[in-house]
Amino acid sequence: MQPDPGIGSGKVSERTPLALRVFGALLMLGGVAVVPEVVGVLMQTGSVFVEGSYADESPLTVILYVALVSAGCFCVLASGVLGFRLLRGNRRRARLIAEAVAIGLVVAFMADLLLFGVNPGLWFLGASALILIVAHVWVDPSLSDERELQRRLRLMETREEAEEGTLGLDKTGRGYIELDFFNLFWIFVIASIAGVVIESIYHVLVVDFGHYEDRAGLLWGPFSPIYGFGAVLMTLALNRFHNAPLPVVFIVSAVIGGAFEYFVSWFMEYAFGAIAWDYTGTFLNINGRTNFMFMCMWGALGVVWVKLALPALLHTVNLIPWRWRYSITALCAALMIFNGVMTLVAMDCWYSRLAGAAPDNALEQFCADHFDNQWMENRFESMSIHPDAAHRSS
C-alpha cells in the first residue's frame, strides 16, 4: 500500500478531498480579507496603551480586552496558515492548527461575551468555532483511530496495575507516587475539603467556642484552595522524602509551608487588599503573614501527610472505577477550574465595588447582581477586603 504523499509533504495529495481544498482556499481568502482590519485593531490597541487612556478602566476590563484582541488576531493568522496547509494536503499538521484556532475562537467568544454581553458579533465567533471543530475532526480521520488504540492500551495497563495494587505508585522508585495530573488533581480536591473541615472544627473548638464560621475559599462547594495547593506543593516537595527521617520531613515541611502561607497572604493583600489572617504580635512572626507556631504546624502536617495521609489518599483515589477515572477527572477538573476563575472574578468585582468603581462590563454587572457585597461577606466570613491596603494601581 502506497503512503499518502500529502501527509507531511509539500505536495497536494491526490486523495485530499476537493471539498477540503476548497475549504482551505476559503480560509486563506478570509484571512487575507480581514488583514487590514486586524492591522487597524492592533494600531488602535497600541495607541490606547501608549496614551494611557486605559487607566480609567478596571484591570478586569483591560485583561478581557487584551484577551479578545490577542485571540482574534491569532485566529485570523492561524486560519490563513491552516488554509494553506489544507491546500497542500498536509492534513496531519492542519488538524493541530485547527485545534488551536478553535480554542482561540472560544477565548475570543468568552471575552467578547464578558465585555459586551450578548451582541451580534457572538454569532460569528460561535459559528466559526463550530466550523473549526468539525474541520478538526474531519481533516485526518486516521488520527482518531490512533488515539482510540492508544486509549485502549492505556486502559489495559491501568486495569493490570489496579489488579496488582500498584496503580498510582512511582514505578521508578525515586518517589512514592506518580506526579501525574490524575493524582495531583485529586490530592488538591481532597485536601481542599479536608482543610475546610479541619479549620472549621478548630475555629469552633479553639478560636470561638461554639460559633461556626464558613471557612470555604471558593464561590461554590466546601473547598479551600489554599489547603489544596498546599497539599500539592507538599506532595511535589516531599514525594522523594517518603523514606527520609522524621526530623528531615518536619523541617522541609515547616519551611515550605511557612513560605507558602507568606506568599498567599502577600498575594491576597497585594491584589485585592484582602486580609484573611494576621499573626502580628505572635512569637517569631514574619510581617504577620506566618509565625513559628504555624510553621511547626506545617511541619507536623507534612510528616502526617507523607507517612500516613498520602498512602490512604492514594488508596481512596484508586477506588474510582478504572473505566471512569479519566472522564470523571476531566469533568471535575473543568468544574473546579470554572469555580476558581469565577471566584477570582467575583473577588475582583467585590474589591472594585468597595473601591467605589461602578461596573463597566457585562461580567462585572453579573457579579454585582448575583454576588453583591452582602453575599460575598456571608460566603467569605473569615476574609475582609480593604482597598486602601492593596498595592495595585486601581
Short mmCIF file of C-alpha atoms in Angstrom, two decimals:
data_model
loop_
_atom_site.label_atom_id
_atom_site.label_comp_id
_atom_site.label_asym_id
_atom_site.label_seq_id
_atom_site.Cartn_x
_atom_site.Cartn_y
_atom_site.Cartn_z
CA MET A 1 0.00 0.00 0.00
CA GLN A 2 1.46 3.34 -1.07
CA PRO A 3 1.76 6.08 1.58
CA ASP A 4 -0.23 9.25 1.19
CA PRO A 5 2.22 11.84 -0.20
CA GLY A 6 0.05 14.64 1.14
CA ILE A 7 0.70 13.78 4.79
CA GLY A 8 3.75 15.68 5.96
CA SER A 9 4.86 16.65 2.45
CA GLY A 10 4.69 19.81 0.40
CA LYS A 11 2.69 18.27 -2.44
CA VAL A 12 -1.04 18.27 -2.89
CA SER A 13 -2.34 14.78 -2.18
CA GLU A 14 -4.50 13.17 -4.83
CA ARG A 15 -6.54 11.69 -2.01
CA THR A 16 -7.16 15.05 -0.38
CA PRO A 17 -10.91 15.68 -0.84
CA LEU A 18 -11.76 18.51 -3.21
CA ALA A 19 -14.14 19.97 -0.64
CA LEU A 20 -11.30 20.12 1.87
CA ARG A 21 -9.11 22.04 -0.56
CA VAL A 22 -11.98 24.43 -1.26
CA PHE A 23 -12.37 24.89 2.48
CA GLY A 24 -8.65 25.67 2.71
CA ALA A 25 -8.90 28.24 -0.08
CA LEU A 26 -11.82 29.94 1.64
CA LEU A 27 -9.87 30.10 4.90
CA MET A 28 -6.94 31.76 3.12
CA LEU A 29 -9.18 34.26 1.35
CA GLY A 30 -10.97 35.05 4.59
CA GLY A 31 -7.67 35.56 6.38
CA VAL A 32 -6.37 37.89 3.68
CA ALA A 33 -9.65 39.85 3.61
CA VAL A 34 -9.52 40.77 7.29
CA VAL A 35 -5.78 41.61 7.43
CA PRO A 36 -6.43 45.39 7.09
CA GLU A 37 -8.96 45.23 9.92
CA VAL A 38 -6.54 43.28 12.11
CA VAL A 39 -3.79 45.82 11.48
CA GLY A 40 -6.20 48.64 12.35
CA VAL A 41 -7.27 46.97 15.60
CA LEU A 42 -3.65 46.39 16.61
CA MET A 43 -2.73 50.02 15.89
CA GLN A 44 -5.75 51.26 17.84
CA THR A 45 -4.91 48.99 20.78
CA GLY A 46 -1.31 50.15 20.75
CA SER A 47 -2.34 53.81 20.77
CA VAL A 48 -4.64 53.18 23.75
CA PHE A 49 -1.75 51.80 25.80
CA VAL A 50 0.71 54.44 24.62
CA GLU A 51 -1.65 57.27 25.55
CA GLY A 52 -2.61 55.60 28.84
CA SER A 53 -6.32 56.07 28.21
CA TYR A 54 -6.99 52.59 29.58
CA ALA A 55 -6.29 53.87 33.10
CA ASP A 56 -9.96 54.66 33.65
CA GLU A 57 -10.96 51.04 33.02
CA SER A 58 -10.85 48.27 35.61
CA PRO A 59 -7.97 45.74 35.41
CA LEU A 60 -10.51 43.03 34.56
CA THR A 61 -11.80 45.00 31.58
CA VAL A 62 -8.26 45.60 30.30
CA ILE A 63 -7.39 41.91 30.64
CA LEU A 64 -10.55 40.83 28.82
CA TYR A 65 -9.96 43.34 26.04
CA VAL A 66 -6.35 42.22 25.54
CA ALA A 67 -7.51 38.59 25.50
CA LEU A 68 -10.17 39.41 22.89
CA VAL A 69 -7.76 41.26 20.61
CA SER A 70 -4.97 38.68 21.00
CA ALA A 71 -7.25 35.70 20.42
CA GLY A 72 -8.90 37.36 17.43
CA CYS A 73 -5.59 38.22 15.75
CA PHE A 74 -4.23 34.75 16.41
CA CYS A 75 -7.32 33.11 14.88
CA VAL A 76 -7.07 35.22 11.74
CA LEU A 77 -3.39 34.48 11.17
CA ALA A 78 -3.66 30.81 12.10
CA SER A 79 -6.69 30.36 9.83
CA GLY A 80 -4.61 31.58 6.91
CA VAL A 81 -1.87 29.09 7.77
CA LEU A 82 -4.49 26.35 8.17
CA GLY A 83 -5.95 27.10 4.76
CA PHE A 84 -2.50 26.97 3.17
CA ARG A 85 -1.77 23.57 4.71
CA LEU A 86 -5.12 22.16 3.62
CA LEU A 87 -4.41 23.26 0.06
CA ARG A 88 -1.09 21.41 0.21
CA GLY A 89 -2.74 18.30 1.61
CA ASN A 90 -0.82 18.46 4.89
CA ARG A 91 -3.79 17.28 6.92
CA ARG A 92 -1.96 15.93 9.94
CA ARG A 93 -0.46 19.27 10.93
CA ALA A 94 -3.60 21.04 9.81
CA ARG A 95 -5.55 19.22 12.50
CA LEU A 96 -3.30 20.61 15.23
CA ILE A 97 -3.70 24.15 13.88
CA ALA A 98 -7.47 23.67 13.69
CA GLU A 99 -7.49 22.71 17.37
CA ALA A 100 -5.53 25.84 18.28
CA VAL A 101 -7.81 28.08 16.21
CA ALA A 102 -10.92 26.54 17.78
CA ILE A 103 -9.53 27.23 21.26
CA GLY A 104 -8.68 30.78 20.22
CA LEU A 105 -12.22 31.32 18.97
CA VAL A 106 -13.64 30.07 22.26
CA VAL A 107 -11.39 32.51 24.16
CA ALA A 108 -12.47 35.37 21.90
CA PHE A 109 -16.14 34.36 22.29
CA MET A 110 -15.92 34.33 26.09
CA ALA A 111 -14.01 37.62 26.26
CA ASP A 112 -16.50 39.30 23.91
CA LEU A 113 -19.45 37.97 25.93
CA LEU A 114 -17.99 39.08 29.25
CA LEU A 115 -17.13 42.55 27.92
CA PHE A 116 -20.21 43.44 25.89
CA GLY A 117 -22.83 40.84 26.84
CA VAL A 118 -24.93 39.24 24.12
CA ASN A 119 -24.22 41.03 20.83
CA PRO A 120 -24.28 40.20 17.08
CA GLY A 121 -20.53 39.53 17.00
CA LEU A 122 -21.02 36.43 19.13
CA TRP A 123 -22.91 34.64 16.36
CA PHE A 124 -19.94 34.98 14.01
CA LEU A 125 -17.47 33.73 16.61
CA GLY A 126 -19.72 30.84 17.62
CA ALA A 127 -20.30 29.75 14.02
CA SER A 128 -16.58 29.96 13.25
CA ALA A 129 -15.74 27.84 16.28
CA LEU A 130 -18.30 25.22 15.26
CA ILE A 131 -16.93 25.04 11.72
CA LEU A 132 -13.38 24.67 13.01
CA ILE A 133 -14.38 21.92 15.43
CA VAL A 134 -16.00 19.98 12.59
CA ALA A 135 -12.93 20.52 10.39
CA HIS A 136 -10.71 19.45 13.28
CA VAL A 137 -12.44 16.04 13.28
CA TRP A 138 -12.56 15.76 9.52
CA VAL A 139 -9.07 16.74 8.32
CA ASP A 140 -7.46 13.44 9.31
CA PRO A 141 -9.74 10.62 10.42
CA SER A 142 -6.76 8.28 10.89
CA LEU A 143 -5.71 10.24 13.96
CA SER A 144 -8.96 9.36 15.70
CA ASP A 145 -8.20 5.67 15.17
CA GLU A 146 -4.69 6.14 16.54
CA ARG A 147 -5.96 7.88 19.66
CA GLU A 148 -8.61 5.21 20.21
CA LEU A 149 -5.95 2.49 20.03
CA GLN A 150 -3.71 4.37 22.48
CA ARG A 151 -6.67 4.85 24.82
CA ARG A 152 -7.45 1.13 24.84
CA LEU A 153 -3.83 0.21 25.51
CA ARG A 154 -3.70 2.72 28.38
CA LEU A 155 -6.90 1.31 29.88
CA MET A 156 -5.47 -2.22 29.70
CA GLU A 157 -2.32 -1.09 31.53
CA THR A 158 -4.42 0.76 34.12
CA ARG A 159 -6.55 -2.32 34.74
CA GLU A 160 -3.46 -4.51 35.24
CA GLU A 161 -1.93 -2.03 37.69
CA ALA A 162 -5.25 -1.77 39.59
CA GLU A 163 -5.38 -5.55 39.95
CA GLU A 164 -1.75 -5.65 41.13
CA GLY A 165 -2.28 -2.82 43.63
CA THR A 166 0.45 -0.66 42.07
CA LEU A 167 -1.79 1.90 40.40
CA GLY A 168 -0.52 5.44 41.01
CA LEU A 169 2.79 4.41 42.57
CA ASP A 170 6.07 5.79 41.23
CA LYS A 171 7.47 2.93 39.16
CA THR A 172 10.99 4.38 39.18
CA GLY A 173 11.22 4.05 42.96
CA ARG A 174 12.57 7.59 43.38
CA GLY A 175 9.29 8.85 44.85
CA TYR A 176 6.19 7.41 46.44
CA ILE A 177 3.51 8.30 43.87
CA GLU A 178 3.45 9.26 40.22
CA LEU A 179 3.29 13.04 39.93
CA ASP A 180 0.72 12.95 37.13
CA PHE A 181 -2.34 15.15 36.71
CA PHE A 182 -4.76 12.50 37.96
CA ASN A 183 -3.03 12.02 41.31
CA LEU A 184 -2.27 15.70 41.88
CA PHE A 185 -5.78 16.84 40.98
CA TRP A 186 -7.46 14.50 43.45
CA ILE A 187 -4.90 15.40 46.10
CA PHE A 188 -5.92 19.03 45.56
CA VAL A 189 -9.65 18.27 45.79
CA ILE A 190 -9.49 16.03 48.87
CA ALA A 191 -7.08 18.36 50.69
CA SER A 192 -9.30 21.34 49.87
CA ILE A 193 -12.27 19.64 51.51
CA ALA A 194 -10.25 18.29 54.45
CA GLY A 195 -8.79 21.74 55.06
CA VAL A 196 -12.25 23.29 55.36
CA VAL A 197 -13.38 20.56 57.77
CA ILE A 198 -10.27 20.79 59.98
CA GLU A 199 -10.24 24.60 60.06
CA SER A 200 -13.97 24.75 60.85
CA ILE A 201 -13.57 22.31 63.75
CA TYR A 202 -10.52 24.23 65.03
CA HIS A 203 -12.46 27.51 64.91
CA VAL A 204 -15.49 26.06 66.71
CA LEU A 205 -13.46 24.35 69.45
CA VAL A 206 -10.50 26.71 69.94
CA VAL A 207 -10.85 30.15 68.34
CA ASP A 208 -14.52 30.91 69.13
CA PHE A 209 -16.07 28.04 71.04
CA GLY A 210 -19.48 27.03 69.75
CA HIS A 211 -19.55 29.54 66.88
CA TYR A 212 -19.47 28.13 63.33
CA GLU A 213 -17.89 30.22 60.60
CA ASP A 214 -17.83 29.40 56.89
CA ARG A 215 -14.17 28.75 56.01
CA ALA A 216 -14.65 27.93 52.32
CA GLY A 217 -12.45 29.69 49.80
CA LEU A 218 -14.41 29.24 46.55
CA LEU A 219 -17.79 30.51 45.44
CA TRP A 220 -19.36 27.07 45.41
CA GLY A 221 -18.71 23.94 47.42
CA PRO A 222 -16.76 23.09 50.59
CA PHE A 223 -13.35 23.83 49.09
CA SER A 224 -10.41 25.82 50.41
CA PRO A 225 -7.86 26.09 47.58
CA ILE A 226 -5.14 27.24 49.98
CA TYR A 227 -5.08 23.79 51.56
CA GLY A 228 -5.41 22.13 48.16
CA PHE A 229 -2.44 23.98 46.68
CA GLY A 230 -0.54 23.48 49.92
CA ALA A 231 -1.08 19.71 49.71
CA VAL A 232 0.02 19.64 46.08
CA LEU A 233 3.10 21.68 46.96
CA MET A 234 3.90 19.36 49.87
CA THR A 235 3.48 16.33 47.64
CA LEU A 236 5.78 17.74 44.96
CA ALA A 237 8.41 18.70 47.53
CA LEU A 238 8.23 15.65 49.79
CA ASN A 239 7.49 12.85 47.35
CA ARG A 240 11.15 11.81 47.38
CA PHE A 241 11.33 12.15 51.17
CA HIS A 242 8.80 9.41 51.88
CA ASN A 243 11.56 7.26 53.39
CA ALA A 244 13.53 10.15 54.98
CA PRO A 245 13.89 10.51 58.79
CA LEU A 246 11.03 12.32 60.52
CA PRO A 247 13.12 15.40 61.53
CA VAL A 248 14.10 15.96 57.88
CA VAL A 249 10.49 15.74 56.71
CA PHE A 250 9.41 18.07 59.54
CA ILE A 251 11.97 20.79 58.74
CA VAL A 252 11.36 20.69 54.98
CA SER A 253 7.60 20.83 55.52
CA ALA A 254 7.86 23.71 58.00
CA VAL A 255 9.98 25.84 55.64
CA ILE A 256 7.88 25.13 52.56
CA GLY A 257 4.58 25.57 54.42
CA GLY A 258 5.65 28.83 56.02
CA ALA A 259 6.88 30.21 52.69
CA PHE A 260 3.64 29.19 51.00
CA GLU A 261 1.50 30.78 53.72
CA TYR A 262 3.54 34.01 53.49
CA PHE A 263 3.19 34.16 49.69
CA VAL A 264 -0.57 33.57 49.74
CA SER A 265 -1.08 36.29 52.37
CA TRP A 266 1.07 38.72 50.38
CA PHE A 267 -0.70 37.95 47.09
CA MET A 268 -4.20 38.37 48.52
CA GLU A 269 -3.31 41.70 50.11
CA TYR A 270 -1.41 42.97 47.06
CA ALA A 271 -4.09 42.03 44.52
CA PHE A 272 -7.33 42.50 46.46
CA GLY A 273 -6.48 44.21 49.73
CA ALA A 274 -7.80 41.01 51.32
CA ILE A 275 -6.66 40.07 54.82
CA ALA A 276 -7.65 36.53 55.80
CA TRP A 277 -5.21 36.16 58.73
CA ASP A 278 -2.83 38.37 60.68
CA TYR A 279 -0.28 36.95 63.13
CA THR A 280 1.17 40.30 64.15
CA GLY A 281 2.34 40.20 67.77
CA THR A 282 2.75 36.42 67.90
CA PHE A 283 6.05 34.63 68.57
CA LEU A 284 8.56 34.85 65.69
CA ASN A 285 6.00 36.15 63.19
CA ILE A 286 7.17 37.35 59.77
CA ASN A 287 5.29 40.52 58.86
CA GLY A 288 2.19 38.98 60.40
CA ARG A 289 1.88 36.56 57.48
CA THR A 290 3.26 33.45 59.17
CA ASN A 291 4.83 32.61 62.51
CA PHE A 292 6.75 29.95 64.41
CA MET A 293 3.69 28.11 65.69
CA PHE A 294 2.08 27.72 62.29
CA MET A 295 5.37 26.76 60.66
CA CYS A 296 5.61 23.99 63.25
CA MET A 297 2.06 23.01 62.40
CA TRP A 298 3.02 22.86 58.73
CA GLY A 299 5.96 20.67 59.69
CA ALA A 300 3.75 18.28 61.66
CA LEU A 301 1.20 18.21 58.85
CA GLY A 302 3.97 17.36 56.39
CA VAL A 303 5.04 14.37 58.49
CA VAL A 304 1.47 13.13 58.81
CA TRP A 305 0.88 13.78 55.13
CA VAL A 306 3.86 11.82 53.83
CA LYS A 307 3.81 8.96 56.32
CA LEU A 308 0.07 8.40 56.79
CA ALA A 309 -2.29 10.54 54.73
CA LEU A 310 -0.74 10.16 51.28
CA PRO A 311 -0.90 6.33 51.20
CA ALA A 312 -4.50 6.42 52.47
CA LEU A 313 -5.43 9.13 49.97
CA LEU A 314 -3.90 7.19 47.07
CA HIS A 315 -5.90 4.14 48.12
CA THR A 316 -9.09 6.24 48.25
CA VAL A 317 -8.48 7.79 44.83
CA ASN A 318 -7.94 4.36 43.31
CA LEU A 319 -11.44 3.39 44.40
CA ILE A 320 -12.66 5.39 41.39
CA PRO A 321 -13.55 2.72 38.79
CA TRP A 322 -10.68 2.49 36.34
CA ARG A 323 -13.04 2.67 33.35
CA TRP A 324 -14.37 6.05 34.52
CA ARG A 325 -11.35 7.62 36.16
CA TYR A 326 -10.29 9.81 33.20
CA SER A 327 -13.75 11.05 32.21
CA ILE A 328 -14.71 11.79 35.83
CA THR A 329 -11.41 13.58 36.42
CA ALA A 330 -11.78 15.68 33.25
CA LEU A 331 -15.32 16.71 34.19
CA CYS A 332 -14.43 17.55 37.80
CA ALA A 333 -11.32 19.44 36.71
CA ALA A 334 -13.37 21.58 34.32
CA LEU A 335 -15.89 22.38 37.08
CA MET A 336 -13.10 23.19 39.57
CA ILE A 337 -11.32 25.48 37.11
CA PHE A 338 -14.58 27.30 36.40
CA ASN A 339 -15.21 27.62 40.13
CA GLY A 340 -11.73 29.03 40.70
CA VAL A 341 -11.88 31.51 37.82
CA MET A 342 -15.31 32.78 38.87
CA THR A 343 -14.07 33.14 42.46
CA LEU A 344 -11.19 35.35 41.35
CA VAL A 345 -13.52 37.40 39.15
CA ALA A 346 -16.09 37.81 41.94
CA MET A 347 -13.37 38.86 44.40
CA ASP A 348 -12.02 41.40 41.93
CA CYS A 349 -15.52 42.81 41.40
CA TRP A 350 -16.06 42.91 45.17
CA TYR A 351 -12.81 44.85 45.52
CA SER A 352 -13.85 47.27 42.74
CA ARG A 353 -17.24 47.96 44.32
CA LEU A 354 -15.67 48.65 47.72
CA ALA A 355 -13.18 50.96 45.98
CA GLY A 356 -16.09 52.95 44.57
CA ALA A 357 -15.88 51.80 40.94
CA ALA A 358 -19.09 51.13 39.03
CA PRO A 359 -19.36 48.00 36.83
CA ASP A 360 -18.07 48.77 33.34
CA ASN A 361 -18.61 45.45 31.55
CA ALA A 362 -21.19 42.67 31.39
CA LEU A 363 -19.26 40.33 33.68
CA GLU A 364 -18.89 42.91 36.45
CA GLN A 365 -22.61 43.69 36.20
CA PHE A 366 -23.40 39.97 36.51
CA CYS A 367 -21.28 39.74 39.67
CA ALA A 368 -22.92 42.85 41.09
CA ASP A 369 -26.35 41.27 40.55
CA HIS A 370 -25.56 37.76 41.82
CA PHE A 371 -22.53 38.15 44.13
CA ASP A 372 -23.06 41.51 45.81
CA ASN A 373 -21.16 42.72 48.87
CA GLN A 374 -23.53 41.09 51.35
CA TRP A 375 -23.36 37.74 49.56
CA MET A 376 -19.55 37.84 49.47
CA GLU A 377 -19.32 38.79 53.15
CA ASN A 378 -21.55 35.86 54.10
CA ARG A 379 -19.65 33.43 51.91
CA PHE A 380 -16.13 34.51 52.92
CA GLU A 381 -16.74 35.20 56.60
CA SER A 382 -13.08 34.98 57.57
CA MET A 383 -11.96 37.44 54.91
CA SER A 384 -12.15 41.22 54.73
CA ILE A 385 -11.41 43.46 51.75
CA HIS A 386 -9.56 46.74 52.30
CA PRO A 387 -8.99 48.59 49.01
CA ASP A 388 -6.65 51.07 50.69
CA ALA A 389 -4.36 48.18 51.69
CA ALA A 390 -3.98 46.90 48.12
CA HIS A 391 -0.87 47.86 46.16
CA ARG A 392 -2.28 47.78 42.64
CA SER A 393 -2.99 50.99 40.80
CA SER A 394 -6.77 50.60 40.52
#
